[in-house]
Tab-separated table of C-alpha atoms and ligand atoms in Angstrom:
chain	number	residue	atom	x	y	z
E	12	MET	CA	0.000	0.000	0.000
E	13	ASN	CA	1.406	3.418	-0.752
E	14	THR	CA	0.434	6.466	1.225
E	15	ALA	CA	-1.379	8.106	-1.663
E	16	THR	CA	-3.875	5.284	-2.070
E	17	SER	CA	-4.288	4.851	1.656
E	18	THR	CA	-5.069	8.519	2.173
E	19	ALA	CA	-7.395	8.510	-0.810
E	20	SER	CA	-9.386	5.664	0.702
E	21	ILE	CA	-10.043	7.562	3.908
E	22	ASP	CA	-12.862	9.993	4.147
E	23	LYS	CA	-11.604	12.333	6.866
E	24	ASP	CA	-14.750	14.452	6.683
E	25	THR	CA	-16.715	11.578	8.127
E	26	ALA	CA	-14.396	11.200	11.139
E	27	CYS	CA	-16.496	10.211	14.091
E	28	ALA	CA	-16.843	13.014	16.592
E	29	ALA	CA	-17.633	10.858	19.611
E	30	GLY	CA	-15.225	11.018	22.568
E	31	THR	CA	-11.644	9.986	21.912
E	32	ALA	CA	-12.670	8.715	18.504
E	33	ALA	CA	-12.664	12.290	17.212
E	34	ALA	CA	-9.304	11.659	15.561
E	35	ALA	CA	-10.366	8.333	14.068
E	36	PRO	CA	-10.794	8.458	10.327
E	37	ARG	CA	-13.637	6.452	8.875
E	38	VAL	CA	-12.633	4.196	6.053
E	39	ALA	CA	-14.841	4.101	2.973
E	40	PRO	CA	-16.185	0.553	3.447
E	41	VAL	CA	-15.212	-1.982	0.811
E	42	ARG	CA	-16.756	-5.210	-0.384
E	43	ILE	CA	-14.802	-8.466	-0.575
E	44	ASP	CA	-15.654	-11.245	-3.016
E	45	ILE	CA	-13.905	-14.588	-2.868
E	46	GLU	CA	-14.560	-16.765	-5.886
E	47	GLN	CA	-13.687	-20.444	-6.215
E	48	LEU	CA	-10.578	-20.067	-4.073
E	49	THR	CA	-8.479	-23.218	-3.932
E	50	LEU	CA	-5.106	-23.459	-2.201
E	51	SER	CA	-2.673	-26.323	-1.715
E	52	PHE	CA	0.462	-26.894	0.322
E	53	GLY	CA	2.311	-29.330	-1.937
E	54	GLU	CA	-0.020	-32.277	-2.497
E	55	THR	CA	-2.469	-31.257	0.223
E	56	THR	CA	-5.389	-29.062	-0.770
E	57	VAL	CA	-6.493	-27.080	2.294
E	58	LEU	CA	-8.948	-24.602	0.706
E	59	LYS	CA	-11.411	-26.235	-1.667
E	60	GLY	CA	-13.359	-23.862	-3.890
E	61	ILE	CA	-14.295	-21.170	-1.368
E	62	ASP	CA	-17.061	-18.778	-2.492
E	63	LEU	CA	-17.878	-15.895	-0.153
E	64	SER	CA	-19.100	-12.308	-0.384
E	65	ILE	CA	-18.502	-9.928	2.491
E	66	GLU	CA	-20.522	-6.725	2.478
E	67	PRO	CA	-18.983	-3.255	2.911
E	68	GLY	CA	-18.514	-2.466	6.603
E	69	GLU	CA	-19.508	-5.943	7.695
E	70	PHE	CA	-18.028	-7.651	10.773
E	71	PHE	CA	-17.662	-11.160	9.373
E	72	ALA	CA	-16.380	-14.318	11.093
E	73	PHE	CA	-14.600	-17.395	9.794
E	74	LEU	CA	-15.619	-20.026	12.308
E	75	GLY	CA	-14.344	-23.572	12.251
E	76	PRO	CA	-12.378	-26.203	14.132
E	77	SER	CA	-8.587	-26.372	14.257
E	78	GLY	CA	-7.106	-27.165	10.849
E	79	SER	CA	-10.227	-26.171	8.885
E	80	GLY	CA	-8.280	-23.540	6.910
E	81	LYS	CA	-9.267	-20.273	8.637
E	82	THR	CA	-5.764	-18.839	8.951
E	83	THR	CA	-4.827	-20.025	5.468
E	84	LEU	CA	-7.843	-18.206	4.010
E	85	LEU	CA	-7.092	-15.040	5.964
E	86	ARG	CA	-3.456	-15.121	4.887
E	87	ALA	CA	-4.503	-15.629	1.262
E	88	ILE	CA	-6.588	-12.432	1.473
E	89	ALA	CA	-3.623	-10.581	3.029
E	90	GLY	CA	-1.294	-11.883	0.326
E	91	PHE	CA	0.788	-14.330	2.394
E	92	GLY	CA	1.446	-17.981	1.616
E	93	PRO	CA	1.181	-19.959	-1.622
E	94	THR	CA	-0.656	-18.371	-4.555
E	95	PRO	CA	-4.234	-19.673	-4.606
E	96	ARG	CA	-6.359	-20.494	-7.625
E	97	GLY	CA	-9.586	-18.523	-7.999
E	98	ARG	CA	-10.131	-14.830	-7.358
E	99	ILE	CA	-10.152	-12.374	-4.466
E	100	LEU	CA	-11.793	-9.052	-5.304
E	101	ILE	CA	-11.739	-5.939	-3.149
E	102	ASP	CA	-14.410	-3.538	-4.362
E	103	GLY	CA	-14.474	-5.417	-7.638
E	104	ALA	CA	-10.699	-5.272	-8.256
E	105	ASP	CA	-8.782	-8.563	-8.440
E	106	ILE	CA	-5.876	-8.297	-5.975
E	107	ALA	CA	-4.047	-11.423	-7.179
E	108	GLY	CA	-0.939	-9.681	-8.468
E	109	ARG	CA	-0.559	-7.328	-5.501
E	110	MET	CA	2.029	-7.748	-2.765
E	111	PRO	CA	0.685	-7.744	0.816
E	112	TRP	CA	1.509	-4.066	1.383
E	113	GLN	CA	-0.250	-3.093	-1.849
E	114	ARG	CA	-3.566	-4.616	-0.800
E	115	ASP	CA	-4.696	-2.046	1.780
E	116	VAL	CA	-5.306	-4.919	4.137
E	117	GLY	CA	-4.253	-4.857	7.796
E	118	MET	CA	-3.772	-8.127	9.648
E	119	VAL	CA	-3.543	-8.619	13.414
E	120	PHE	CA	-1.768	-11.899	14.119
E	121	GLN	CA	-2.734	-14.196	16.950
E	122	SER	CA	0.685	-13.744	18.558
E	123	TYR	CA	0.452	-9.900	18.271
E	124	ALA	CA	4.020	-9.915	16.861
E	125	LEU	CA	5.060	-6.678	18.610
E	126	TRP	CA	8.729	-5.682	18.414
E	127	PRO	CA	10.101	-6.243	21.949
E	128	HIS	CA	12.933	-3.711	21.536
E	129	LEU	CA	10.655	-0.878	20.420
E	130	ASN	CA	8.366	1.076	22.714
E	131	VAL	CA	4.627	1.271	22.090
E	132	ALA	CA	4.778	4.463	20.001
E	133	ARG	CA	7.582	3.061	17.811
E	134	ASN	CA	5.705	-0.199	17.364
E	135	VAL	CA	2.621	1.659	16.179
E	136	ALA	CA	4.740	3.946	13.979
E	137	TYR	CA	6.524	1.016	12.346
E	138	GLY	CA	4.207	0.476	9.385
E	139	LEU	CA	4.016	4.209	8.728
E	140	GLU	CA	7.807	4.574	8.746
E	141	GLU	CA	8.030	1.676	6.288
E	142	ARG	CA	5.632	3.558	4.034
E	143	ARG	CA	7.754	6.706	4.388
E	144	VAL	CA	4.943	8.806	5.794
E	145	ALA	CA	6.161	12.291	6.852
E	146	ARG	CA	7.263	12.575	10.527
E	147	PRO	CA	4.589	15.010	11.750
E	148	GLU	CA	1.883	12.853	10.186
E	149	ILE	CA	3.325	9.719	11.774
E	150	LYS	CA	3.204	11.429	15.163
E	151	ALA	CA	-0.429	12.451	14.691
E	152	ARG	CA	-1.531	9.059	13.382
E	153	VAL	CA	0.255	7.129	16.159
E	154	HIS	CA	-1.415	9.321	18.738
E	155	ALA	CA	-4.829	8.949	17.087
E	156	ALA	CA	-4.501	5.153	16.891
E	157	LEU	CA	-3.419	4.908	20.534
E	158	GLU	CA	-6.300	7.151	21.610
E	159	LEU	CA	-8.669	4.947	19.691
E	160	VAL	CA	-7.685	1.838	21.653
E	161	GLY	CA	-7.459	3.742	24.954
E	162	MET	CA	-3.660	3.387	25.225
E	163	ALA	CA	-2.401	6.949	24.664
E	164	ASP	CA	-0.804	7.016	28.138
E	165	TYR	CA	1.325	3.962	27.374
E	166	ALA	CA	3.269	5.334	24.402
E	167	LEU	CA	6.662	5.050	26.108
E	168	ARG	CA	6.240	1.599	27.628
E	169	TYR	CA	7.806	-1.525	26.142
E	170	PRO	CA	5.712	-4.600	25.196
E	171	SER	CA	7.170	-6.586	28.135
E	172	GLN	CA	5.689	-3.969	30.486
E	173	LEU	CA	2.138	-4.534	29.188
E	174	SER	CA	-0.552	-7.097	29.981
E	175	GLY	CA	-1.812	-9.442	27.250
E	176	GLY	CA	-4.924	-7.325	26.714
E	177	GLN	CA	-2.852	-4.133	26.444
E	178	GLN	CA	-0.488	-5.777	23.941
E	179	GLN	CA	-3.496	-6.835	21.942
E	180	ARG	CA	-4.715	-3.248	21.764
E	181	ILE	CA	-1.274	-2.070	20.620
E	182	ALA	CA	-1.260	-4.701	17.867
E	183	LEU	CA	-4.660	-3.402	16.817
E	184	ALA	CA	-3.512	0.258	16.970
E	185	ARG	CA	-0.482	-0.614	14.833
E	186	THR	CA	-2.722	-2.108	12.158
E	187	ILE	CA	-5.279	0.704	12.271
E	188	ALA	CA	-2.568	3.396	12.059
E	189	VAL	CA	-1.829	2.482	8.439
E	190	GLU	CA	-5.517	3.000	7.656
E	191	PRO	CA	-6.203	-0.264	5.850
E	192	ARG	CA	-9.450	-0.783	3.940
E	193	VAL	CA	-9.857	-4.276	5.364
E	194	LEU	CA	-9.095	-5.501	8.884
E	195	LEU	CA	-8.166	-9.160	9.298
E	196	LEU	CA	-8.076	-10.487	12.863
E	197	ASP	CA	-6.711	-13.985	13.476
E	198	GLU	CA	-7.987	-15.232	16.846
E	199	PRO	CA	-6.992	-11.905	18.395
E	200	LEU	CA	-8.514	-12.682	21.780
E	201	SER	CA	-7.300	-16.236	22.253
E	202	ASN	CA	-4.448	-15.328	24.627
E	203	LEU	CA	-6.670	-13.422	27.041
E	204	ASP	CA	-8.422	-14.677	30.154
E	205	ALA	CA	-12.184	-15.220	30.043
E	206	GLY	CA	-13.133	-11.858	31.618
E	207	LEU	CA	-10.834	-9.814	29.416
E	208	ARG	CA	-12.025	-11.663	26.306
E	209	VAL	CA	-15.600	-10.625	26.962
E	210	GLN	CA	-14.561	-7.014	27.578
E	211	MET	CA	-12.229	-6.857	24.574
E	212	ARG	CA	-14.736	-8.351	22.158
E	213	GLN	CA	-17.174	-5.570	22.942
E	214	GLU	CA	-14.403	-2.981	22.560
E	215	LEU	CA	-13.459	-4.518	19.226
E	216	LEU	CA	-17.025	-4.345	18.033
E	217	GLN	CA	-17.392	-0.689	19.042
E	218	LEU	CA	-14.112	0.180	17.361
E	219	GLN	CA	-15.125	-1.637	14.188
E	220	ARG	CA	-18.438	0.213	14.126
E	221	ARG	CA	-16.747	3.577	14.683
E	222	LEU	CA	-14.272	2.989	11.859
E	223	GLY	CA	-16.833	1.345	9.593
E	224	ILE	CA	-14.071	-0.927	8.285
E	225	THR	CA	-14.877	-4.269	6.640
E	226	THR	CA	-13.527	-6.786	9.155
E	227	ILE	CA	-12.915	-10.534	9.120
E	228	PHE	CA	-12.531	-12.145	12.496
E	229	VAL	CA	-11.171	-15.678	12.746
E	230	THR	CA	-12.154	-17.837	15.687
E	231	HIS	CA	-12.925	-21.409	16.641
E	232	ASP	CA	-15.083	-20.131	19.509
E	233	GLN	CA	-18.710	-20.047	18.402
E	234	GLU	CA	-19.787	-17.842	21.314
E	235	GLU	CA	-17.236	-15.216	20.313
E	236	ALA	CA	-18.428	-15.244	16.698
E	237	ASN	CA	-22.090	-15.228	17.685
E	238	THR	CA	-21.804	-12.292	20.046
E	239	ILE	CA	-19.999	-9.785	17.855
E	240	CYS	CA	-20.232	-10.743	14.197
E	241	ASP	CA	-22.902	-9.708	11.686
E	242	ARG	CA	-22.506	-12.938	9.746
E	243	ILE	CA	-20.429	-16.067	9.997
E	244	ALA	CA	-19.028	-18.583	7.546
E	245	VAL	CA	-18.681	-22.030	9.105
E	246	LEU	CA	-15.658	-23.829	7.671
E	247	SER	CA	-14.743	-27.481	7.839
E	248	ALA	CA	-11.869	-29.169	6.024
E	249	GLY	CA	-11.358	-26.216	3.667
E	250	VAL	CA	-15.008	-26.044	2.613
E	251	VAL	CA	-17.583	-23.385	3.546
E	252	GLN	CA	-20.433	-25.344	5.114
E	253	GLN	CA	-22.845	-22.479	5.708
E	254	VAL	CA	-22.996	-18.678	5.714
E	255	GLY	CA	-25.511	-16.564	7.574
E	256	ARG	CA	-26.434	-14.511	10.593
E	257	PRO	CA	-25.419	-16.369	13.780
E	258	ALA	CA	-29.002	-16.972	14.963
E	259	ASP	CA	-30.123	-18.184	11.516
E	260	VAL	CA	-27.254	-20.648	11.239
E	261	TYR	CA	-27.895	-21.837	14.792
E	262	ASP	CA	-31.611	-22.304	14.169
E	263	ASN	CA	-31.337	-23.714	10.649
E	264	PRO	CA	-28.096	-25.671	10.314
E	265	VAL	CA	-27.732	-27.201	6.863
E	266	ASN	CA	-25.927	-30.304	8.035
E	267	GLU	CA	-24.926	-32.320	11.061
E	268	PHE	CA	-21.482	-30.736	11.258
E	269	VAL	CA	-22.893	-27.204	11.555
E	270	ALA	CA	-25.570	-28.350	14.010
E	271	ARG	CA	-22.922	-29.844	16.290
E	272	PHE	CA	-20.354	-27.077	15.854
E	273	LEU	CA	-22.769	-24.292	16.754
E	274	GLY	CA	-23.849	-25.330	20.205
E	275	THR	CA	-25.158	-28.579	21.607
E	276	ALA	CA	-27.734	-30.637	19.731
E	277	ASN	CA	-29.618	-33.890	20.067
E	278	ILE	CA	-29.168	-35.631	16.727
E	279	ILE	CA	-31.301	-38.686	15.993
E	280	ALA	CA	-31.019	-40.847	12.863
E	281	GLY	CA	-34.258	-41.955	11.184
E	282	HIS	CA	-36.667	-41.206	8.360
E	283	THR	CA	-39.785	-39.132	7.710
E	284	GLN	CA	-43.069	-40.247	6.165
E	285	ARG	CA	-46.201	-38.469	5.085
E	286	THR	CA	-49.205	-39.798	7.019
E	287	ALA	CA	-52.833	-38.719	7.292
E	288	ALA	CA	-51.789	-36.638	10.298
E	289	GLY	CA	-48.938	-34.912	8.407
E	290	ILE	CA	-45.202	-35.550	8.306
E	291	VAL	CA	-43.969	-37.918	10.995
E	292	PHE	CA	-40.382	-38.736	11.956
E	293	ALA	CA	-39.526	-42.298	13.007
E	294	SER	CA	-36.151	-42.976	14.650
E	295	ASP	CA	-33.961	-45.865	13.472
E	296	THR	CA	-34.281	-47.307	16.975
E	297	GLY	CA	-38.002	-47.695	16.264
E	298	THR	CA	-38.759	-46.098	19.625
E	299	LEU	CA	-39.551	-42.497	18.716
E	300	ARG	CA	-42.309	-41.163	16.479
E	301	LEU	CA	-42.653	-37.423	16.304
E	302	PRO	CA	-44.921	-35.172	14.232
E	303	LEU	CA	-42.928	-32.525	12.335
E	304	ALA	CA	-43.786	-29.232	10.666
E	305	ASP	CA	-45.515	-29.608	7.298
E	306	ASP	CA	-42.527	-28.319	5.337
E	307	ALA	CA	-40.116	-30.963	6.713
E	308	GLY	CA	-38.679	-33.006	3.845
E	309	GLU	CA	-39.387	-36.681	3.320
E	310	GLY	CA	-36.848	-39.493	3.345
E	311	ARG	CA	-33.873	-40.606	5.406
E	312	GLY	CA	-31.880	-38.184	7.535
E	313	HIS	CA	-31.308	-36.790	10.995
E	314	LEU	CA	-33.511	-34.930	13.398
E	315	VAL	CA	-31.790	-32.038	15.207
E	316	ILE	CA	-33.269	-30.763	18.468
E	317	ARG	CA	-31.511	-28.219	20.675
E	318	PRO	CA	-31.555	-29.066	24.413
E	319	GLN	CA	-33.693	-25.985	25.097
E	320	GLY	CA	-36.192	-27.120	22.420
E	321	ILE	CA	-37.397	-29.910	24.694
E	322	SER	CA	-39.455	-29.098	27.780
E	323	VAL	CA	-40.868	-30.983	30.708
E	324	ALA	CA	-44.679	-31.072	30.547
E	325	PRO	CA	-46.704	-30.679	33.742
E	326	ALA	CA	-48.446	-34.021	33.126
E	327	PRO	CA	-48.105	-36.947	30.680
E	328	SER	CA	-50.379	-36.905	27.617
E	329	GLU	CA	-50.605	-38.531	24.183
E	330	GLN	CA	-48.212	-35.889	22.869
E	331	THR	CA	-45.516	-36.343	25.510
E	332	ILE	CA	-42.688	-38.849	25.763
E	333	ALA	CA	-41.996	-40.605	29.070
E	334	GLY	CA	-38.417	-40.284	30.324
E	335	THR	CA	-36.174	-40.900	33.315
E	336	VAL	CA	-33.566	-38.405	34.524
E	337	ARG	CA	-30.125	-40.047	34.375
E	338	SER	CA	-27.808	-37.149	35.264
E	339	ALA	CA	-27.684	-33.366	35.572
E	340	GLU	CA	-25.141	-30.616	34.867
E	341	PHE	CA	-25.676	-27.228	36.458
E	342	LEU	CA	-24.766	-24.526	33.904
E	343	GLY	CA	-25.779	-21.433	35.887
E	344	GLY	CA	-28.665	-20.051	33.865
E	345	ALA	CA	-29.965	-23.544	33.121
E	346	THR	CA	-29.542	-27.135	34.196
E	347	ARG	CA	-28.752	-29.632	31.440
E	348	TYR	CA	-30.374	-33.011	32.105
E	349	ASN	CA	-29.494	-36.274	30.445
E	350	ILE	CA	-32.872	-37.986	30.133
E	351	GLU	CA	-33.453	-41.512	28.885
E	352	ALA	CA	-36.636	-41.560	26.833
E	353	ASN	CA	-37.750	-44.416	24.580
E	354	GLN	CA	-34.212	-45.843	24.633
E	355	LEU	CA	-32.753	-42.533	23.467
E	356	ALA	CA	-30.444	-40.345	25.551
E	357	LEU	CA	-31.756	-36.779	25.235
E	358	LEU	CA	-30.142	-33.597	26.538
E	359	VAL	CA	-32.756	-31.235	27.928
E	360	ASP	CA	-32.009	-27.722	29.232
E	361	ILE	CA	-34.352	-26.381	31.882
E	362	LYS	CA	-34.074	-22.744	32.890
E	363	HIS	CA	-32.739	-22.471	36.414
E	364	ILE	CA	-34.758	-20.280	38.719
E	365	ARG	CA	-33.449	-19.527	42.192
E	366	GLY	CA	-35.407	-21.458	44.789
E	367	ALA	CA	-37.237	-23.645	42.254
E	368	PRO	CA	-36.683	-27.383	42.842
E	369	ASP	CA	-34.340	-29.141	40.438
E	370	LEU	CA	-35.086	-32.555	38.943
E	371	ARG	CA	-33.272	-35.454	40.576
E	372	THR	CA	-31.651	-38.543	39.136
E	373	GLY	CA	-34.337	-41.222	38.750
E	374	ASP	CA	-37.247	-38.734	38.449
E	375	GLN	CA	-39.902	-39.730	35.901
E	376	VAL	CA	-40.776	-36.885	33.503
E	377	ALA	CA	-43.037	-36.251	30.510
E	378	LEU	CA	-41.134	-34.576	27.674
E	379	SER	CA	-42.673	-32.311	25.089
E	380	ILE	CA	-41.014	-31.592	21.705
E	381	PRO	CA	-42.980	-28.999	19.700
E	382	PRO	CA	-42.690	-29.617	15.893
E	383	ALA	CA	-41.105	-26.187	15.385
E	384	GLN	CA	-38.155	-27.215	17.609
E	385	ALA	CA	-37.277	-30.279	15.547
E	386	ILE	CA	-35.247	-29.680	12.393
E	387	PHE	CA	-35.116	-32.521	9.880
E	388	LEU	CA	-31.930	-32.716	7.800
E	389	ALA	CA	-32.430	-34.989	4.812
E	390	ALA	CA	-29.425	-37.253	4.167
K	421	LIG	N1	2.830	-23.894	5.727
K	421	LIG	C1	2.086	-25.015	5.698
K	421	LIG	N2	2.526	-26.135	5.087
K	421	LIG	C2	1.783	-27.251	5.029
K	421	LIG	N3	0.555	-27.353	5.543
K	421	LIG	C3	0.048	-26.289	6.168
K	421	LIG	C4	0.774	-25.058	6.290
K	421	LIG	N4	0.003	-24.155	6.948
K	421	LIG	C5	-1.140	-24.810	7.245
K	421	LIG	N5	-1.128	-26.073	6.779
K	421	LIG	C6	-2.220	-27.050	6.879
K	421	LIG	O1	-3.408	-26.482	6.355
K	421	LIG	C7	-4.525	-26.845	7.107
K	421	LIG	C8	-5.273	-25.592	7.539
K	421	LIG	O2	-4.458	-24.871	8.447
K	421	LIG	P1	-4.903	-23.488	9.068
K	421	LIG	O3	-3.745	-22.956	9.843
K	421	LIG	O4	-5.448	-22.627	8.008
K	421	LIG	O5	-6.056	-23.955	10.049
K	421	LIG	P2	-6.918	-23.107	11.087
K	421	LIG	O6	-8.341	-23.322	10.738
K	421	LIG	O7	-6.418	-21.722	11.145
K	421	LIG	O8	-6.635	-23.890	12.452
K	421	LIG	P3	-6.385	-23.318	13.963
K	421	LIG	O9	-7.753	-23.104	14.546
K	421	LIG	O10	-5.679	-24.456	14.631
K	421	LIG	O11	-5.560	-22.075	13.886
K	421	LIG	C9	-4.013	-27.689	8.258
K	421	LIG	O12	-4.219	-29.034	7.963
K	421	LIG	C10	-2.544	-27.359	8.325
K	421	LIG	O13	-1.798	-28.462	8.803
K	422	LIG	MG1	-5.470	-20.590	12.631
């Protein structure tokens, strides 16, 4: 990236006037299109025909288990690693031939990668010095970036004198200082303790909203992705399994992998049949028959029911399933029961209310599964 293009891409007139963000320039948001991206390390193909479109200003997550290709995909966008096949477009322009610094893309690495021998201000100035930005402008931009992450008072400290969370903010300030058009964050919160993670993810979100910068956030933590991202792409083995808003993907997983990866699910193998009473699911065990919504497909497949989709009815009826409580896990807001019902082990979450009696091991219960809570995934 040269300074001319970077400055051109910043609309200083739209700088946010709120609080310390007054000095923060807003970036004209860009769109990212990834088309049929395939990437191999030697014989091993780790990205297999990725198609994704990320909207201008969107906070987008790549979510997937270890080894699914999240970092590889992020690095391909930034211009690191082997040359992929397929196309990456930023605002319609193919960036294939551009070196990393010509892409207007800022990446925050999981390890932060701060220079230990440089103080905070010099660390943040580093990318600007490399781009030969004039001294007075470097000073102003370093200060603005540090203000933005609430670290202006730490300019003269060295990385070793900072906590993990503070180092993370400096890494972020260093990337923002060069005013990239795209922010790529590779598991930026993974080194922080649970409390700081929750605080930092909200700070990240606010910062992203203030800057309006198209951001891709890589994580294997579904809660992290769900809480701050506009949309997520669930990756497995180098393939995008599903893209959507977190709640939509959670409620309507397209396959068993996504259902299991986004939260806990009861998954029961079986088949559906149209009967006079509507669509009915029958488990392979032959012990469960359940009416489903009318639009459930017919054939073989799996039924997905979230633990909170099953409730305990006040009394048994024709619509309920008899079960026996086998074990319980107290989760704070809810208790998760393992209930044996018709030879199936079902996880059932019951909201925990202070003072209300909990179920005990051995208790007999009547379970209710409303059709809307059961998702049928055809095989
Ligand atoms: N330089 C490399 N050479 C060979 N194989 C690699 C290289 N980098 C990554 N891989 C392989 O590519 C696959 C995807 O790796 P990647 O780092 O993208 O996964 P990830 O989703 O980021 O995982 P994690 O959550 O553990 O960071 C893995 O199987 C990994 O072993
Ligand atoms: Mg990774």
